[in-house]
């Protein structure tokens, strides 16, 4: 299920890049781009697209699609059960949450 989130994070990164280029630095996507650039990571359309395509979580060591696409870091996700009984993957670094089937 996490594989489907990498293309969404790519689109989010592109929105962030475009927002920053247009002077809209207050959007969540633009702030994610700024945070990644602050860590010294090159955030360009080509680089984030390459990382989105190469996202491959390994069972038992699933990492955050957002951290991977934006910053090329493999931050492990923690899995929690919701009150409704569904499983939710949560990143401790960026705060992203992903429903898991």
mmCIF file with all atom_site columns, C-alpha atoms in Angstrom:
data_model
loop_
_atom_site.group_PDB
_atom_site.id
_atom_site.type_symbol
_atom_site.label_atom_id
_atom_site.label_alt_id
_atom_site.label_comp_id
_atom_site.label_asym_id
_atom_site.label_entity_id
_atom_site.label_seq_id
_atom_site.pdbx_PDB_ins_code
_atom_site.Cartn_x
_atom_site.Cartn_y
_atom_site.Cartn_z
_atom_site.occupancy
_atom_site.B_iso_or_equiv
_atom_site.pdbx_formal_charge
_atom_site.auth_seq_id
_atom_site.auth_comp_id
_atom_site.auth_asym_id
_atom_site.auth_atom_id
_atom_site.pdbx_PDB_model_num
ATOM 1   C CA . UNK A 1 1   ? 0.000   0.000  0.000   1.00 0.00 ? 1   UNK A CA 1
ATOM 2   C CA . UNK A 1 2   ? 2.856   2.392  0.723   1.00 0.00 ? 2   UNK A CA 1
ATOM 3   C CA . UNK A 1 3   ? 4.018   2.127  -2.896  1.00 0.00 ? 3   UNK A CA 1
ATOM 4   C CA . UNK A 1 4   ? 0.968   4.142  -3.937  1.00 0.00 ? 4   UNK A CA 1
ATOM 5   C CA . UNK A 1 5   ? 2.003   7.045  -1.736  1.00 0.00 ? 5   UNK A CA 1
ATOM 6   C CA . UNK A 1 6   ? 5.364   7.756  -3.402  1.00 0.00 ? 6   UNK A CA 1
ATOM 7   C CA . UNK A 1 7   ? 3.768   9.243  -6.575  1.00 0.00 ? 7   UNK A CA 1
ATOM 8   C CA . UNK A 1 8   ? 1.528   11.379 -4.351  1.00 0.00 ? 8   UNK A CA 1
ATOM 9   C CA . UNK A 1 9   ? 4.571   12.663 -2.488  1.00 0.00 ? 9   UNK A CA 1
ATOM 10  C CA . UNK A 1 10  ? 6.208   13.420 -5.845  1.00 0.00 ? 10  UNK A CA 1
ATOM 11  C CA . UNK A 1 11  ? 3.203   15.568 -6.790  1.00 0.00 ? 11  UNK A CA 1
ATOM 12  C CA . UNK A 1 12  ? 3.394   17.241 -3.375  1.00 0.00 ? 12  UNK A CA 1
ATOM 13  C CA . UNK A 1 13  ? 7.083   18.029 -3.935  1.00 0.00 ? 13  UNK A CA 1
ATOM 14  C CA . UNK A 1 14  ? 6.356   19.530 -7.352  1.00 0.00 ? 14  UNK A CA 1
ATOM 15  C CA . UNK A 1 15  ? 3.640   21.710 -5.820  1.00 0.00 ? 15  UNK A CA 1
ATOM 16  C CA . UNK A 1 16  ? 6.129   22.798 -3.154  1.00 0.00 ? 16  UNK A CA 1
ATOM 17  C CA . UNK A 1 17  ? 8.790   23.636 -5.725  1.00 0.00 ? 17  UNK A CA 1
ATOM 18  C CA . UNK A 1 18  ? 6.270   25.634 -7.767  1.00 0.00 ? 18  UNK A CA 1
ATOM 19  C CA . UNK A 1 19  ? 4.887   27.388 -4.682  1.00 0.00 ? 19  UNK A CA 1
ATOM 20  C CA . UNK A 1 20  ? 8.364   28.519 -3.629  1.00 0.00 ? 20  UNK A CA 1
ATOM 21  C CA . UNK A 1 21  ? 9.147   29.713 -7.163  1.00 0.00 ? 21  UNK A CA 1
ATOM 22  C CA . UNK A 1 22  ? 5.914   31.752 -7.136  1.00 0.00 ? 22  UNK A CA 1
ATOM 23  C CA . UNK A 1 23  ? 6.648   33.278 -3.742  1.00 0.00 ? 23  UNK A CA 1
ATOM 24  C CA . UNK A 1 24  ? 4.069   31.221 -1.813  1.00 0.00 ? 24  UNK A CA 1
ATOM 25  C CA . UNK A 1 25  ? 6.409   30.006 0.904   1.00 0.00 ? 25  UNK A CA 1
ATOM 26  C CA . UNK A 1 26  ? 3.714   29.453 3.531   1.00 0.00 ? 26  UNK A CA 1
ATOM 27  C CA . UNK A 1 27  ? 2.136   26.340 2.049   1.00 0.00 ? 27  UNK A CA 1
ATOM 28  C CA . UNK A 1 28  ? 2.791   22.966 3.672   1.00 0.00 ? 28  UNK A CA 1
ATOM 29  C CA . UNK A 1 29  ? 4.410   21.622 0.500   1.00 0.00 ? 29  UNK A CA 1
ATOM 30  C CA . UNK A 1 30  ? 6.693   24.669 0.196   1.00 0.00 ? 30  UNK A CA 1
ATOM 31  C CA . UNK A 1 31  ? 7.699   24.262 3.840   1.00 0.00 ? 31  UNK A CA 1
ATOM 32  C CA . UNK A 1 32  ? 8.560   20.600 3.233   1.00 0.00 ? 32  UNK A CA 1
ATOM 33  C CA . UNK A 1 33  ? 10.778  21.625 0.315   1.00 0.00 ? 33  UNK A CA 1
ATOM 34  C CA . UNK A 1 34  ? 12.441  24.320 2.447   1.00 0.00 ? 34  UNK A CA 1
ATOM 35  C CA . UNK A 1 35  ? 13.038  21.818 5.261   1.00 0.00 ? 35  UNK A CA 1
ATOM 36  C CA . UNK A 1 36  ? 14.702  19.364 2.853   1.00 0.00 ? 36  UNK A CA 1
ATOM 37  C CA . UNK A 1 37  ? 16.837  22.111 1.324   1.00 0.00 ? 37  UNK A CA 1
ATOM 38  C CA . UNK A 1 38  ? 17.800  23.181 4.836   1.00 0.00 ? 38  UNK A CA 1
ATOM 39  C CA . UNK A 1 39  ? 19.235  19.694 5.331   1.00 0.00 ? 39  UNK A CA 1
ATOM 40  C CA . UNK A 1 40  ? 21.379  20.216 2.230   1.00 0.00 ? 40  UNK A CA 1
ATOM 41  C CA . UNK A 1 41  ? 19.291  18.057 -0.118  1.00 0.00 ? 41  UNK A CA 1
ATOM 42  C CA . UNK A 1 42  ? 18.850  19.128 -3.735  1.00 0.00 ? 42  UNK A CA 1
ATOM 43  C CA . UNK A 1 43  ? 15.090  19.370 -4.356  1.00 0.00 ? 43  UNK A CA 1
ATOM 44  C CA . UNK A 1 44  ? 14.404  19.536 -8.086  1.00 0.00 ? 44  UNK A CA 1
ATOM 45  C CA . UNK A 1 45  ? 11.628  17.993 -10.122 1.00 0.00 ? 45  UNK A CA 1
ATOM 46  C CA . UNK A 1 46  ? 14.004  15.477 -11.697 1.00 0.00 ? 46  UNK A CA 1
ATOM 47  C CA . UNK A 1 47  ? 15.533  14.398 -8.386  1.00 0.00 ? 47  UNK A CA 1
ATOM 48  C CA . UNK A 1 48  ? 12.218  13.947 -6.575  1.00 0.00 ? 48  UNK A CA 1
ATOM 49  C CA . UNK A 1 49  ? 10.791  12.068 -9.550  1.00 0.00 ? 49  UNK A CA 1
ATOM 50  C CA . UNK A 1 50  ? 13.798  9.743  -9.523  1.00 0.00 ? 50  UNK A CA 1
ATOM 51  C CA . UNK A 1 51  ? 13.404  9.113  -5.802  1.00 0.00 ? 51  UNK A CA 1
ATOM 52  C CA . UNK A 1 52  ? 9.630   8.528  -6.122  1.00 0.00 ? 52  UNK A CA 1
ATOM 53  C CA . UNK A 1 53  ? 10.237  5.907  -8.796  1.00 0.00 ? 53  UNK A CA 1
ATOM 54  C CA . UNK A 1 54  ? 12.897  4.176  -6.718  1.00 0.00 ? 54  UNK A CA 1
ATOM 55  C CA . UNK A 1 55  ? 10.814  3.981  -3.527  1.00 0.00 ? 55  UNK A CA 1
ATOM 56  C CA . UNK A 1 56  ? 10.723  0.357  -2.429  1.00 0.00 ? 56  UNK A CA 1
ATOM 57  C CA . UNK A 1 57  ? 9.738   -0.455 1.147   1.00 0.00 ? 57  UNK A CA 1
ATOM 58  C CA . UNK A 1 58  ? 10.888  -3.796 2.522   1.00 0.00 ? 58  UNK A CA 1
ATOM 59  C CA . UNK A 1 59  ? 8.481   -5.670 4.780   1.00 0.00 ? 59  UNK A CA 1
ATOM 60  C CA . UNK A 1 60  ? 9.434   -5.141 8.382   1.00 0.00 ? 60  UNK A CA 1
ATOM 61  C CA . UNK A 1 61  ? 11.609  -2.131 7.496   1.00 0.00 ? 61  UNK A CA 1
ATOM 62  C CA . UNK A 1 62  ? 9.071   0.133  5.798   1.00 0.00 ? 62  UNK A CA 1
ATOM 63  C CA . UNK A 1 63  ? 10.287  3.702  5.467   1.00 0.00 ? 63  UNK A CA 1
ATOM 64  C CA . UNK A 1 64  ? 8.454   6.988  4.982   1.00 0.00 ? 64  UNK A CA 1
ATOM 65  C CA . UNK A 1 65  ? 7.607   7.855  1.350   1.00 0.00 ? 65  UNK A CA 1
ATOM 66  C CA . UNK A 1 66  ? 7.638   11.601 2.121   1.00 0.00 ? 66  UNK A CA 1
ATOM 67  C CA . UNK A 1 67  ? 11.072  11.563 3.755   1.00 0.00 ? 67  UNK A CA 1
ATOM 68  C CA . UNK A 1 68  ? 12.394  9.440  0.902   1.00 0.00 ? 68  UNK A CA 1
ATOM 69  C CA . UNK A 1 69  ? 11.001  11.605 -1.912  1.00 0.00 ? 69  UNK A CA 1
ATOM 70  C CA . UNK A 1 70  ? 11.813  14.963 -0.335  1.00 0.00 ? 70  UNK A CA 1
ATOM 71  C CA . UNK A 1 71  ? 15.072  14.273 1.476   1.00 0.00 ? 71  UNK A CA 1
ATOM 72  C CA . UNK A 1 72  ? 16.317  10.855 0.327   1.00 0.00 ? 72  UNK A CA 1
ATOM 73  C CA . UNK A 1 73  ? 16.310  9.563  3.909   1.00 0.00 ? 73  UNK A CA 1
ATOM 74  C CA . UNK A 1 74  ? 14.953  6.212  5.042   1.00 0.00 ? 74  UNK A CA 1
ATOM 75  C CA . UNK A 1 75  ? 13.022  7.039  8.175   1.00 0.00 ? 75  UNK A CA 1
ATOM 76  C CA . UNK A 1 76  ? 11.362  3.940  9.568   1.00 0.00 ? 76  UNK A CA 1
ATOM 77  C CA . UNK A 1 77  ? 7.612   4.059  10.059  1.00 0.00 ? 77  UNK A CA 1
ATOM 78  C CA . UNK A 1 78  ? 5.851   2.954  13.210  1.00 0.00 ? 78  UNK A CA 1
ATOM 79  C CA . UNK A 1 79  ? 2.558   1.110  12.885  1.00 0.00 ? 79  UNK A CA 1
ATOM 80  C CA . UNK A 1 80  ? -0.431  1.720  15.145  1.00 0.00 ? 80  UNK A CA 1
ATOM 81  C CA . UNK A 1 81  ? -4.000  0.453  15.304  1.00 0.00 ? 81  UNK A CA 1
ATOM 82  C CA . UNK A 1 82  ? -6.732  3.080  15.130  1.00 0.00 ? 82  UNK A CA 1
ATOM 83  C CA . UNK A 1 83  ? -9.901  2.948  17.217  1.00 0.00 ? 83  UNK A CA 1
ATOM 84  C CA . UNK A 1 84  ? -11.699 1.563  14.156  1.00 0.00 ? 84  UNK A CA 1
ATOM 85  C CA . UNK A 1 85  ? -9.221  -1.332 13.966  1.00 0.00 ? 85  UNK A CA 1
ATOM 86  C CA . UNK A 1 86  ? -7.319  -0.113 10.895  1.00 0.00 ? 86  UNK A CA 1
ATOM 87  C CA . UNK A 1 87  ? -3.549  0.046  10.802  1.00 0.00 ? 87  UNK A CA 1
ATOM 88  C CA . UNK A 1 88  ? -1.862  3.445  10.438  1.00 0.00 ? 88  UNK A CA 1
ATOM 89  C CA . UNK A 1 89  ? 1.791   3.973  9.534   1.00 0.00 ? 89  UNK A CA 1
ATOM 90  C CA . UNK A 1 90  ? 3.278   7.085  11.133  1.00 0.00 ? 90  UNK A CA 1
ATOM 91  C CA . UNK A 1 91  ? 6.622   8.812  10.530  1.00 0.00 ? 91  UNK A CA 1
ATOM 92  C CA . UNK A 1 92  ? 8.344   10.168 13.618  1.00 0.00 ? 92  UNK A CA 1
ATOM 93  C CA . UNK A 1 93  ? 10.468  12.570 11.580  1.00 0.00 ? 93  UNK A CA 1
ATOM 94  C CA . UNK A 1 94  ? 8.052   14.466 9.331   1.00 0.00 ? 94  UNK A CA 1
ATOM 95  C CA . UNK A 1 95  ? 4.753   13.510 10.995  1.00 0.00 ? 95  UNK A CA 1
ATOM 96  C CA . UNK A 1 96  ? 3.226   11.949 7.859   1.00 0.00 ? 96  UNK A CA 1
ATOM 97  C CA . UNK A 1 97  ? 0.555   9.303  8.371   1.00 0.00 ? 97  UNK A CA 1
ATOM 98  C CA . UNK A 1 98  ? -0.372  6.602  5.893   1.00 0.00 ? 98  UNK A CA 1
ATOM 99  C CA . UNK A 1 99  ? -3.291  4.169  6.121   1.00 0.00 ? 99  UNK A CA 1
ATOM 100 C CA . UNK A 1 100 ? -2.153  0.603  5.682   1.00 0.00 ? 100 UNK A CA 1
ATOM 101 C CA . UNK A 1 101 ? -4.420  -2.066 4.239   1.00 0.00 ? 101 UNK A CA 1
#
